[in-house]
PDB file of C-alpha atoms and ligand atoms in Angstrom:
ATOM      1  CA  MET A   1      46.369   2.777  65.233  1.00  0.00           C
ATOM      2  CA  LYS A   2      46.506   4.648  61.960  1.00  0.00           C
ATOM      3  CA  ILE A   3      43.643   6.914  60.871  1.00  0.00           C
ATOM      4  CA  THR A   4      43.513   8.491  57.411  1.00  0.00           C
ATOM      5  CA  TYR A   5      40.933  11.137  56.568  1.00  0.00           C
ATOM      6  CA  LEU A   6      39.990  10.828  52.896  1.00  0.00           C
ATOM      7  CA  GLY A   7      37.028  13.222  52.721  1.00  0.00           C
ATOM      8  CA  THR A   8      36.465  16.097  55.167  1.00  0.00           C
ATOM      9  CA  ALA A   9      33.636  18.231  53.748  1.00  0.00           C
ATOM     10  CA  SER A  10      29.932  18.221  54.428  1.00  0.00           C
ATOM     11  CA  SER A  11      27.400  17.034  51.854  1.00  0.00           C
ATOM     12  CA  GLU A  12      27.937  19.619  49.111  1.00  0.00           C
ATOM     13  CA  ALA A  13      31.784  19.324  49.183  1.00  0.00           C
ATOM     14  CA  TRP A  14      34.008  22.393  49.455  1.00  0.00           C
ATOM     15  CA  PRO A  15      34.231  24.065  46.987  1.00  0.00           C
ATOM     16  CA  ALA A  16      30.592  23.128  46.762  1.00  0.00           C
ATOM     17  CA  LEU A  17      29.046  21.940  43.546  1.00  0.00           C
ATOM     18  CA  PHE A  18      27.566  24.954  41.675  1.00  0.00           C
ATOM     19  CA  CYS A  19      28.629  27.429  44.425  1.00  0.00           C
ATOM     20  CA  ASP A  20      30.400  30.750  43.978  1.00  0.00           C
ATOM     21  CA  CYS A  21      30.324  31.931  47.597  1.00  0.00           C
ATOM     22  CA  GLU A  22      33.446  33.536  49.028  1.00  0.00           C
ATOM     23  CA  ALA A  23      34.561  30.346  50.840  1.00  0.00           C
ATOM     24  CA  CYS A  24      34.261  28.315  47.640  1.00  0.00           C
ATOM     25  CA  MET A  25      36.036  30.945  45.499  1.00  0.00           C
ATOM     26  CA  LEU A  26      38.879  31.031  48.055  1.00  0.00           C
ATOM     27  CA  ALA A  27      39.114  27.224  48.044  1.00  0.00           C
ATOM     28  CA  ARG A  28      39.342  27.132  44.232  1.00  0.00           C
ATOM     29  CA  LYS A  29      41.985  29.875  44.272  1.00  0.00           C
ATOM     30  CA  CYS A  30      44.139  28.458  47.111  1.00  0.00           C
ATOM     31  CA  GLY A  31      43.728  24.698  46.381  1.00  0.00           C
ATOM     32  CA  GLY A  32      45.707  22.249  48.570  1.00  0.00           C
ATOM     33  CA  LYS A  33      44.127  21.587  51.967  1.00  0.00           C
ATOM     34  CA  ASN A  34      41.176  23.797  50.991  1.00  0.00           C
ATOM     35  CA  ILE A  35      39.861  21.225  48.517  1.00  0.00           C
ATOM     36  CA  ARG A  36      37.543  18.983  50.537  1.00  0.00           C
ATOM     37  CA  THR A  37      35.567  15.985  49.308  1.00  0.00           C
ATOM     38  CA  ARG A  38      32.720  14.049  50.946  1.00  0.00           C
ATOM     39  CA  SER A  39      33.099  12.162  54.221  1.00  0.00           C
ATOM     40  CA  GLN A  40      35.217   8.999  54.378  1.00  0.00           C
ATOM     41  CA  THR A  41      37.841   7.788  56.848  1.00  0.00           C
ATOM     42  CA  LEU A  42      40.146   4.771  56.822  1.00  0.00           C
ATOM     43  CA  ILE A  43      41.192   2.965  60.024  1.00  0.00           C
ATOM     44  CA  GLY A  44      44.382   0.987  59.464  1.00  0.00           C
ATOM     45  CA  GLU A  45      44.185  -0.485  55.962  1.00  0.00           C
ATOM     46  CA  SER A  46      41.070  -2.647  56.226  1.00  0.00           C
ATOM     47  CA  LEU A  47      38.292  -0.787  58.072  1.00  0.00           C
ATOM     48  CA  LEU A  48      36.521   1.952  56.156  1.00  0.00           C
ATOM     49  CA  ILE A  49      33.992   4.413  57.577  1.00  0.00           C
ATOM     50  CA  ASP A  50      31.356   5.586  55.075  1.00  0.00           C
ATOM     51  CA  PHE A  51      31.230   5.290  51.304  1.00  0.00           C
ATOM     52  CA  PRO A  52      30.460   8.664  49.658  1.00  0.00           C
ATOM     53  CA  PRO A  53      30.180   9.432  45.930  1.00  0.00           C
ATOM     54  CA  ASP A  54      33.799  10.659  46.144  1.00  0.00           C
ATOM     55  CA  THR A  55      35.129   7.186  46.999  1.00  0.00           C
ATOM     56  CA  ASN A  56      36.359   6.729  43.440  1.00  0.00           C
ATOM     57  CA  TYR A  57      38.276  10.009  43.741  1.00  0.00           C
ATOM     58  CA  HIS A  58      39.819   8.758  46.996  1.00  0.00           C
ATOM     59  CA  VAL A  59      40.977   5.606  45.196  1.00  0.00           C
ATOM     60  CA  GLN A  60      42.427   7.526  42.259  1.00  0.00           C
ATOM     61  CA  LYS A  61      43.968  10.498  44.079  1.00  0.00           C
ATOM     62  CA  LEU A  62      44.558   9.477  47.703  1.00  0.00           C
ATOM     63  CA  GLY A  63      45.683   5.856  47.335  1.00  0.00           C
ATOM     64  CA  LEU A  64      42.668   4.185  48.957  1.00  0.00           C
ATOM     65  CA  ASP A  65      43.023   0.463  48.157  1.00  0.00           C
ATOM     66  CA  LEU A  66      39.522  -1.030  48.186  1.00  0.00           C
ATOM     67  CA  LYS A  67      40.901  -4.563  47.729  1.00  0.00           C
ATOM     68  CA  LYS A  68      42.180  -4.400  51.327  1.00  0.00           C
ATOM     69  CA  ILE A  69      38.859  -3.287  52.843  1.00  0.00           C
ATOM     70  CA  GLU A  70      37.260  -6.096  54.858  1.00  0.00           C
ATOM     71  CA  SER A  71      34.730  -4.083  56.879  1.00  0.00           C
ATOM     72  CA  LEU A  72      32.730  -0.997  55.992  1.00  0.00           C
ATOM     73  CA  ILE A  73      30.779   0.803  58.712  1.00  0.00           C
ATOM     74  CA  ILE A  74      28.186   3.379  57.666  1.00  0.00           C
ATOM     75  CA  THR A  75      27.162   6.236  59.945  1.00  0.00           C
ATOM     76  CA  HIS A  76      23.826   7.058  58.264  1.00  0.00           C
ATOM     77  CA  SER A  77      22.078   7.151  54.922  1.00  0.00           C
ATOM     78  CA  HIS A  78      22.772  10.738  53.818  1.00  0.00           C
ATOM     79  CA  HIS A  79      24.247  10.633  50.328  1.00  0.00           C
ATOM     80  CA  ASP A  80      27.531  12.252  51.357  1.00  0.00           C
ATOM     81  CA  HIS A  81      28.210   9.203  53.560  1.00  0.00           C
ATOM     82  CA  PHE A  82      26.532   6.437  51.630  1.00  0.00           C
ATOM     83  CA  PHE A  83      26.397   5.884  47.862  1.00  0.00           C
ATOM     84  CA  PRO A  84      25.308   2.223  47.699  1.00  0.00           C
ATOM     85  CA  TYR A  85      25.478   1.817  43.903  1.00  0.00           C
ATOM     86  CA  ASP A  86      29.263   2.106  44.004  1.00  0.00           C
ATOM     87  CA  ILE A  87      29.509  -0.422  46.873  1.00  0.00           C
ATOM     88  CA  CYS A  88      27.572  -2.848  44.660  1.00  0.00           C
ATOM     89  CA  MET A  89      30.299  -2.557  42.009  1.00  0.00           C
ATOM     90  CA  ARG A  90      31.939  -5.270  44.135  1.00  0.00           C
ATOM     91  CA  ASN A  91      30.458  -8.088  42.068  1.00  0.00           C
ATOM     92  CA  ALA A  92      31.720 -10.524  39.446  1.00  0.00           C
ATOM     93  CA  GLY A  93      30.452  -8.477  36.511  1.00  0.00           C
ATOM     94  CA  PHE A  94      32.446  -5.355  37.406  1.00  0.00           C
ATOM     95  CA  ALA A  95      35.404  -6.487  39.539  1.00  0.00           C
ATOM     96  CA  GLU A  96      37.947  -9.280  39.319  1.00  0.00           C
ATOM     97  CA  GLY A  97      39.969 -10.717  42.205  1.00  0.00           C
ATOM     98  CA  ILE A  98      37.241 -10.213  44.847  1.00  0.00           C
ATOM     99  CA  ARG A  99      36.534 -13.871  45.655  1.00  0.00           C
ATOM    100  CA  PRO A 100      38.770 -14.435  48.728  1.00  0.00           C
ATOM    101  CA  PHE A 101      36.321 -12.825  51.194  1.00  0.00           C
ATOM    102  CA  LYS A 102      32.953 -11.110  51.421  1.00  0.00           C
ATOM    103  CA  LEU A 103      32.982  -7.414  52.276  1.00  0.00           C
ATOM    104  CA  SER A 104      31.074  -6.906  55.549  1.00  0.00           C
ATOM    105  CA  VAL A 105      28.915  -3.766  55.539  1.00  0.00           C
ATOM    106  CA  TYR A 106      27.386  -2.550  58.820  1.00  0.00           C
ATOM    107  CA  GLY A 107      24.604   0.039  58.973  1.00  0.00           C
ATOM    108  CA  ASN A 108      21.227   0.935  60.425  1.00  0.00           C
ATOM    109  CA  ARG A 109      17.847  -0.155  59.014  1.00  0.00           C
ATOM    110  CA  THR A 110      17.527   2.859  56.682  1.00  0.00           C
ATOM    111  CA  VAL A 111      20.999   2.175  55.301  1.00  0.00           C
ATOM    112  CA  GLU A 112      20.081  -1.481  54.840  1.00  0.00           C
ATOM    113  CA  GLU A 113      16.922  -0.595  52.886  1.00  0.00           C
ATOM    114  CA  LYS A 114      18.852   1.734  50.580  1.00  0.00           C
ATOM    115  CA  PHE A 115      21.589  -0.862  50.160  1.00  0.00           C
ATOM    116  CA  TYR A 116      19.196  -3.568  49.004  1.00  0.00           C
ATOM    117  CA  GLU A 117      17.354  -1.113  46.741  1.00  0.00           C
ATOM    118  CA  ALA A 118      20.678  -0.472  44.965  1.00  0.00           C
ATOM    119  CA  ALA A 119      21.678  -4.146  45.082  1.00  0.00           C
ATOM    120  CA  SER A 120      18.454  -5.147  43.320  1.00  0.00           C
ATOM    121  CA  ILE A 121      19.752  -3.896  39.976  1.00  0.00           C
ATOM    122  CA  PHE A 122      22.778  -6.205  40.225  1.00  0.00           C
ATOM    123  CA  SER A 123      22.452  -9.986  40.048  1.00  0.00           C
ATOM    124  CA  ASP A 124      25.033 -11.389  42.453  1.00  0.00           C
ATOM    125  CA  VAL A 125      25.839  -8.818  45.173  1.00  0.00           C
ATOM    126  CA  ASP A 126      25.000 -11.250  48.019  1.00  0.00           C
ATOM    127  CA  GLU A 127      27.822 -13.478  46.857  1.00  0.00           C
ATOM    128  CA  PHE A 128      30.403 -10.754  47.510  1.00  0.00           C
ATOM    129  CA  ILE A 129      28.922  -8.456  50.166  1.00  0.00           C
ATOM    130  CA  GLU A 130      27.361  -9.320  53.512  1.00  0.00           C
ATOM    131  CA  PHE A 131      25.118  -6.682  55.119  1.00  0.00           C
ATOM    132  CA  HIS A 132      24.762  -6.559  58.914  1.00  0.00           C
ATOM    133  CA  GLN A 133      21.938  -4.422  60.312  1.00  0.00           C
ATOM    134  CA  ILE A 134      22.929  -2.690  63.549  1.00  0.00           C
ATOM    135  CA  SER A 135      21.215  -0.420  66.084  1.00  0.00           C
ATOM    136  CA  PRO A 136      22.503   2.024  68.705  1.00  0.00           C
ATOM    137  CA  PHE A 137      24.539   0.288  71.442  1.00  0.00           C
ATOM    138  CA  ASP A 138      25.138  -2.876  69.413  1.00  0.00           C
ATOM    139  CA  GLN A 139      28.716  -4.078  69.696  1.00  0.00           C
ATOM    140  CA  PHE A 140      30.439  -6.336  67.177  1.00  0.00           C
ATOM    141  CA  ARG A 141      33.876  -7.575  66.279  1.00  0.00           C
ATOM    142  CA  THR A 142      35.009  -7.189  62.683  1.00  0.00           C
ATOM    143  CA  GLY A 143      36.875  -9.949  60.871  1.00  0.00           C
ATOM    144  CA  ASP A 144      39.972  -7.760  60.936  1.00  0.00           C
ATOM    145  CA  GLY A 145      39.946  -7.614  64.743  1.00  0.00           C
ATOM    146  CA  TYR A 146      38.323  -4.284  65.620  1.00  0.00           C
ATOM    147  CA  THR A 147      35.692  -4.090  68.331  1.00  0.00           C
ATOM    148  CA  VAL A 148      33.085  -1.606  67.165  1.00  0.00           C
ATOM    149  CA  THR A 149      30.288  -0.141  69.294  1.00  0.00           C
ATOM    150  CA  ALA A 150      27.493   1.853  67.672  1.00  0.00           C
ATOM    151  CA  LEU A 151      26.163   4.814  69.693  1.00  0.00           C
ATOM    152  CA  ALA A 152      23.154   7.049  69.092  1.00  0.00           C
ATOM    153  CA  ALA A 153      23.889  10.290  67.240  1.00  0.00           C
ATOM    154  CA  ASP A 154      21.756  13.430  67.203  1.00  0.00           C
ATOM    155  CA  HIS A 155      21.223  13.562  63.431  1.00  0.00           C
ATOM    156  CA  ASN A 156      18.501  13.012  60.825  1.00  0.00           C
ATOM    157  CA  GLN A 157      15.883  11.516  63.138  1.00  0.00           C
ATOM    158  CA  PRO A 158      13.908   9.277  62.978  1.00  0.00           C
ATOM    159  CA  GLU A 159      16.732   7.416  61.216  1.00  0.00           C
ATOM    160  CA  GLU A 160      18.965   5.897  63.895  1.00  0.00           C
ATOM    161  CA  SER A 161      22.146   7.715  62.814  1.00  0.00           C
ATOM    162  CA  LEU A 162      25.210   6.224  64.437  1.00  0.00           C
ATOM    163  CA  ILE A 163      28.518   7.374  65.830  1.00  0.00           C
ATOM    164  CA  TYR A 164      31.120   4.751  66.659  1.00  0.00           C
ATOM    165  CA  ILE A 165      33.619   3.616  69.247  1.00  0.00           C
ATOM    166  CA  ILE A 166      36.403   1.641  67.513  1.00  0.00           C
ATOM    167  CA  GLN A 167      38.884  -0.337  69.615  1.00  0.00           C
ATOM    168  CA  LYS A 168      41.933  -2.443  68.918  1.00  0.00           C
ATOM    169  CA  ASN A 169      45.031  -3.428  70.896  1.00  0.00           C
ATOM    170  CA  GLY A 170      43.977  -1.430  73.956  1.00  0.00           C
ATOM    171  CA  GLN A 171      43.395   1.791  71.997  1.00  0.00           C
ATOM    172  CA  SER A 172      40.042   3.484  71.684  1.00  0.00           C
ATOM    173  CA  VAL A 173      38.649   5.922  69.101  1.00  0.00           C
ATOM    174  CA  LEU A 174      35.396   7.894  69.177  1.00  0.00           C
ATOM    175  CA  TYR A 175      34.245   8.789  65.669  1.00  0.00           C
ATOM    176  CA  ALA A 176      31.360  11.286  65.878  1.00  0.00           C
ATOM    177  CA  HIS A 177      30.050  12.364  62.439  1.00  0.00           C
ATOM    178  CA  ASP A 178      27.389  13.543  61.736  1.00  0.00           C
ATOM    179  CA  THR A 179      25.943  14.601  65.063  1.00  0.00           C
ATOM    180  CA  GLY A 180      24.944  17.491  67.231  1.00  0.00           C
ATOM    181  CA  ILE A 181      25.732  17.451  70.952  1.00  0.00           C
ATOM    182  CA  PHE A 182      25.295  13.797  71.867  1.00  0.00           C
ATOM    183  CA  PRO A 183      21.948  12.483  73.159  1.00  0.00           C
ATOM    184  CA  GLU A 184      21.887  11.842  76.924  1.00  0.00           C
ATOM    185  CA  ILE A 185      21.648   8.089  76.363  1.00  0.00           C
ATOM    186  CA  THR A 186      25.022   8.245  74.572  1.00  0.00           C
ATOM    187  CA  TRP A 187      26.568  10.382  77.348  1.00  0.00           C
ATOM    188  CA  LYS A 188      25.442   7.718  79.798  1.00  0.00           C
ATOM    189  CA  TYR A 189      27.229   5.034  77.749  1.00  0.00           C
ATOM    190  CA  LEU A 190      30.434   7.119  77.678  1.00  0.00           C
ATOM    191  CA  GLU A 191      30.713   7.090  81.490  1.00  0.00           C
ATOM    192  CA  GLY A 192      33.886   5.294  82.508  1.00  0.00           C
ATOM    193  CA  LYS A 193      35.263   5.067  78.932  1.00  0.00           C
ATOM    194  CA  TYR A 194      38.575   6.621  77.899  1.00  0.00           C
ATOM    195  CA  PHE A 195      39.559   7.645  74.374  1.00  0.00           C
ATOM    196  CA  ASP A 196      42.970   8.033  72.758  1.00  0.00           C
ATOM    197  CA  PHE A 197      41.434   9.729  69.732  1.00  0.00           C
ATOM    198  CA  VAL A 198      38.188  11.684  69.257  1.00  0.00           C
ATOM    199  CA  SER A 199      36.895  12.977  65.915  1.00  0.00           C
ATOM    200  CA  LEU A 200      34.135  15.589  66.203  1.00  0.00           C
ATOM    201  CA  ASP A 201      31.647  17.109  63.780  1.00  0.00           C
ATOM    202  CA  CYS A 202      32.335  20.808  63.184  1.00  0.00           C
ATOM    203  CA  THR A 203      30.175  21.399  60.115  1.00  0.00           C
ATOM    204  CA  ALA A 204      28.841  24.736  61.300  1.00  0.00           C
ATOM    205  CA  LEU A 205      32.184  26.409  62.167  1.00  0.00           C
ATOM    206  CA  SER A 206      31.366  29.734  63.899  1.00  0.00           C
ATOM    207  CA  ARG A 207      27.578  29.277  63.665  1.00  0.00           C
ATOM    208  CA  ASP A 208      26.192  28.187  67.009  1.00  0.00           C
ATOM    209  CA  TRP A 209      24.622  24.887  65.974  1.00  0.00           C
ATOM    210  CA  ARG A 210      24.109  22.166  68.553  1.00  0.00           C
ATOM    211  CA  LYS A 211      21.388  19.970  66.996  1.00  0.00           C
ATOM    212  CA  GLY A 212      22.140  17.789  63.961  1.00  0.00           C
ATOM    213  CA  HIS A 213      25.637  19.159  63.534  1.00  0.00           C
ATOM    214  CA  MET A 214      28.021  21.196  65.661  1.00  0.00           C
ATOM    215  CA  GLY A 215      30.068  24.372  65.432  1.00  0.00           C
ATOM    216  CA  PHE A 216      33.053  25.519  67.523  1.00  0.00           C
ATOM    217  CA  ARG A 217      30.970  26.324  70.612  1.00  0.00           C
ATOM    218  CA  ALA A 218      29.166  22.998  70.694  1.00  0.00           C
ATOM    219  CA  VAL A 219      32.443  21.135  70.148  1.00  0.00           C
ATOM    220  CA  ASP A 220      33.914  23.007  73.129  1.00  0.00           C
ATOM    221  CA  GLU A 221      30.928  21.962  75.239  1.00  0.00           C
ATOM    222  CA  VAL A 222      31.364  18.332  74.227  1.00  0.00           C
ATOM    223  CA  THR A 223      35.089  18.277  74.979  1.00  0.00           C
ATOM    224  CA  GLU A 224      34.595  20.093  78.312  1.00  0.00           C
ATOM    225  CA  ARG A 225      32.028  17.507  79.365  1.00  0.00           C
ATOM    226  CA  MET A 226      34.258  14.650  78.191  1.00  0.00           C
ATOM    227  CA  LYS A 227      37.152  16.134  80.191  1.00  0.00           C
ATOM    228  CA  ALA A 228      35.005  16.435  83.296  1.00  0.00           C
ATOM    229  CA  MET A 229      33.986  12.784  82.851  1.00  0.00           C
ATOM    230  CA  ARG A 230      37.676  11.795  82.321  1.00  0.00           C
ATOM    231  CA  CYS A 231      36.786  10.342  78.918  1.00  0.00           C
ATOM    232  CA  ILE A 232      39.660  12.368  77.468  1.00  0.00           C
ATOM    233  CA  SER A 233      42.915  13.775  78.795  1.00  0.00           C
ATOM    234  CA  HIS A 234      45.675  16.074  77.561  1.00  0.00           C
ATOM    235  CA  ASP A 235      47.078  13.073  75.678  1.00  0.00           C
ATOM    236  CA  THR A 236      43.894  12.496  73.665  1.00  0.00           C
ATOM    237  CA  ILE A 237      44.120  13.516  70.011  1.00  0.00           C
ATOM    238  CA  LEU A 238      41.087  15.727  69.241  1.00  0.00           C
ATOM    239  CA  VAL A 239      40.208  16.227  65.581  1.00  0.00           C
ATOM    240  CA  LEU A 240      37.613  18.551  64.041  1.00  0.00           C
ATOM    241  CA  ASN A 241      36.159  17.355  60.738  1.00  0.00           C
ATOM    242  CA  HIS A 242      33.209  17.579  58.248  1.00  0.00           C
ATOM    243  CA  PHE A 243      33.251  21.280  57.342  1.00  0.00           C
ATOM    244  CA  ALA A 244      30.790  23.326  55.296  1.00  0.00           C
ATOM    245  CA  HIS A 245      31.709  26.297  53.035  1.00  0.00           C
ATOM    246  CA  TYR A 246      30.927  29.343  55.112  1.00  0.00           C
ATOM    247  CA  GLU A 247      31.878  33.043  55.293  1.00  0.00           C
ATOM    248  CA  ASP A 248      35.512  33.489  54.231  1.00  0.00           C
ATOM    249  CA  TYR A 249      36.833  30.373  55.951  1.00  0.00           C
ATOM    250  CA  THR A 250      39.902  28.582  54.590  1.00  0.00           C
ATOM    251  CA  HIS A 251      41.813  25.681  56.153  1.00  0.00           C
ATOM    252  CA  ASP A 252      44.285  28.173  57.638  1.00  0.00           C
ATOM    253  CA  LYS A 253      41.508  30.331  59.072  1.00  0.00           C
ATOM    254  CA  ILE A 254      39.910  27.290  60.772  1.00  0.00           C
ATOM    255  CA  CYS A 255      43.325  26.377  62.247  1.00  0.00           C
ATOM    256  CA  LYS A 256      43.820  29.951  63.484  1.00  0.00           C
ATOM    257  CA  GLU A 257      40.393  29.937  65.104  1.00  0.00           C
ATOM    258  CA  VAL A 258      41.303  26.933  67.273  1.00  0.00           C
ATOM    259  CA  GLU A 259      45.046  27.542  67.727  1.00  0.00           C
ATOM    260  CA  ASN A 260      44.757  28.116  71.477  1.00  0.00           C
ATOM    261  CA  LYS A 261      42.855  24.876  71.922  1.00  0.00           C
ATOM    262  CA  ASN A 262      43.947  21.313  71.671  1.00  0.00           C
ATOM    263  CA  TYR A 263      42.245  20.569  68.299  1.00  0.00           C
ATOM    264  CA  CYS A 264      43.701  19.293  65.040  1.00  0.00           C
ATOM    265  CA  VAL A 265      41.867  20.346  61.878  1.00  0.00           C
ATOM    266  CA  ALA A 266      41.321  17.497  59.429  1.00  0.00           C
ATOM    267  CA  TYR A 267      41.946  17.877  55.692  1.00  0.00           C
ATOM    268  CA  ASP A 268      41.685  15.384  52.845  1.00  0.00           C
ATOM    269  CA  GLY A 269      44.611  12.972  53.049  1.00  0.00           C
ATOM    270  CA  CYS A 270      45.742  13.831  56.592  1.00  0.00           C
ATOM    271  CA  GLN A 271      46.890  10.914  58.713  1.00  0.00           C
ATOM    272  CA  PHE A 272      47.280  10.264  62.434  1.00  0.00           C
ATOM    273  CA  VAL A 273      49.397   7.431  63.847  1.00  0.00           C
ATOM    274  CA  PHE A 274      49.296   6.796  67.597  1.00  0.00           C
TER     275      PHE A 274
HETATM  276 ZN1  LIG B   1      27.541  14.515  56.346  1.00  0.00          ZN
HETATM  277 ZN1  LIG B   2      30.148  27.939  48.632  1.00  0.00          ZN
HETATM  278 ZN1  LIG B   3      24.203  13.656  57.523  1.00  0.00          ZN
END
């Protein structure tokens, strides 16, 4: 599989809009991997996870080719993961060459409501986009051959925020953004599953958050439990992602913090092939 991280910040981006904190000043000064946009990840060339307001930036600067996207899975309705007005630009009035197939969008009930609220200002979205409402523990196969299982996240209740298992050709990915330490019902589902790749929320960095989002300590707890359950091994690629501007953190400082552990630190544009 090939996984490309396009946006790796939390909701306010990093440097954050309007913010002059030390972490944001450092990001502006150092540039490069310190410039983080809102959450979006590409699996292969055709399966996209989340559609933030920075999607247009990802097209223009990171080579995201939206014409190739057949399936779009949405984790939850927070604006840094879901900007439905731009998804609705896939219609005859604003885009040419989109007739060969409908884009399949998968999301929970809250996401569906927000999608149709946005779609109502366009005349022909249904002709080009098909929305599929999903709930925790639903499993579906995308047109491009991925088996996707939605799991319950610990985030933004009562919305049923979702994390995902994505499988193809015998390989298995756990994509866990945004979430705190997983709900017990999700742990139960993970029993007996093995992952080649796990992407974990680390929004809070050194703050000890375990509900809603995670920091380093909660991520360690999750990976320890997954190891004990044999859901991961030494061969599993573990990625930390979705960071908030905090203290004097930079990309290098996050890497240094986890250098003795088996984690990779995501940045905008980074790619994993396995
Ligand atoms: Zn988020
Ligand atoms: Zn800041
Ligand atoms: Zn969120």
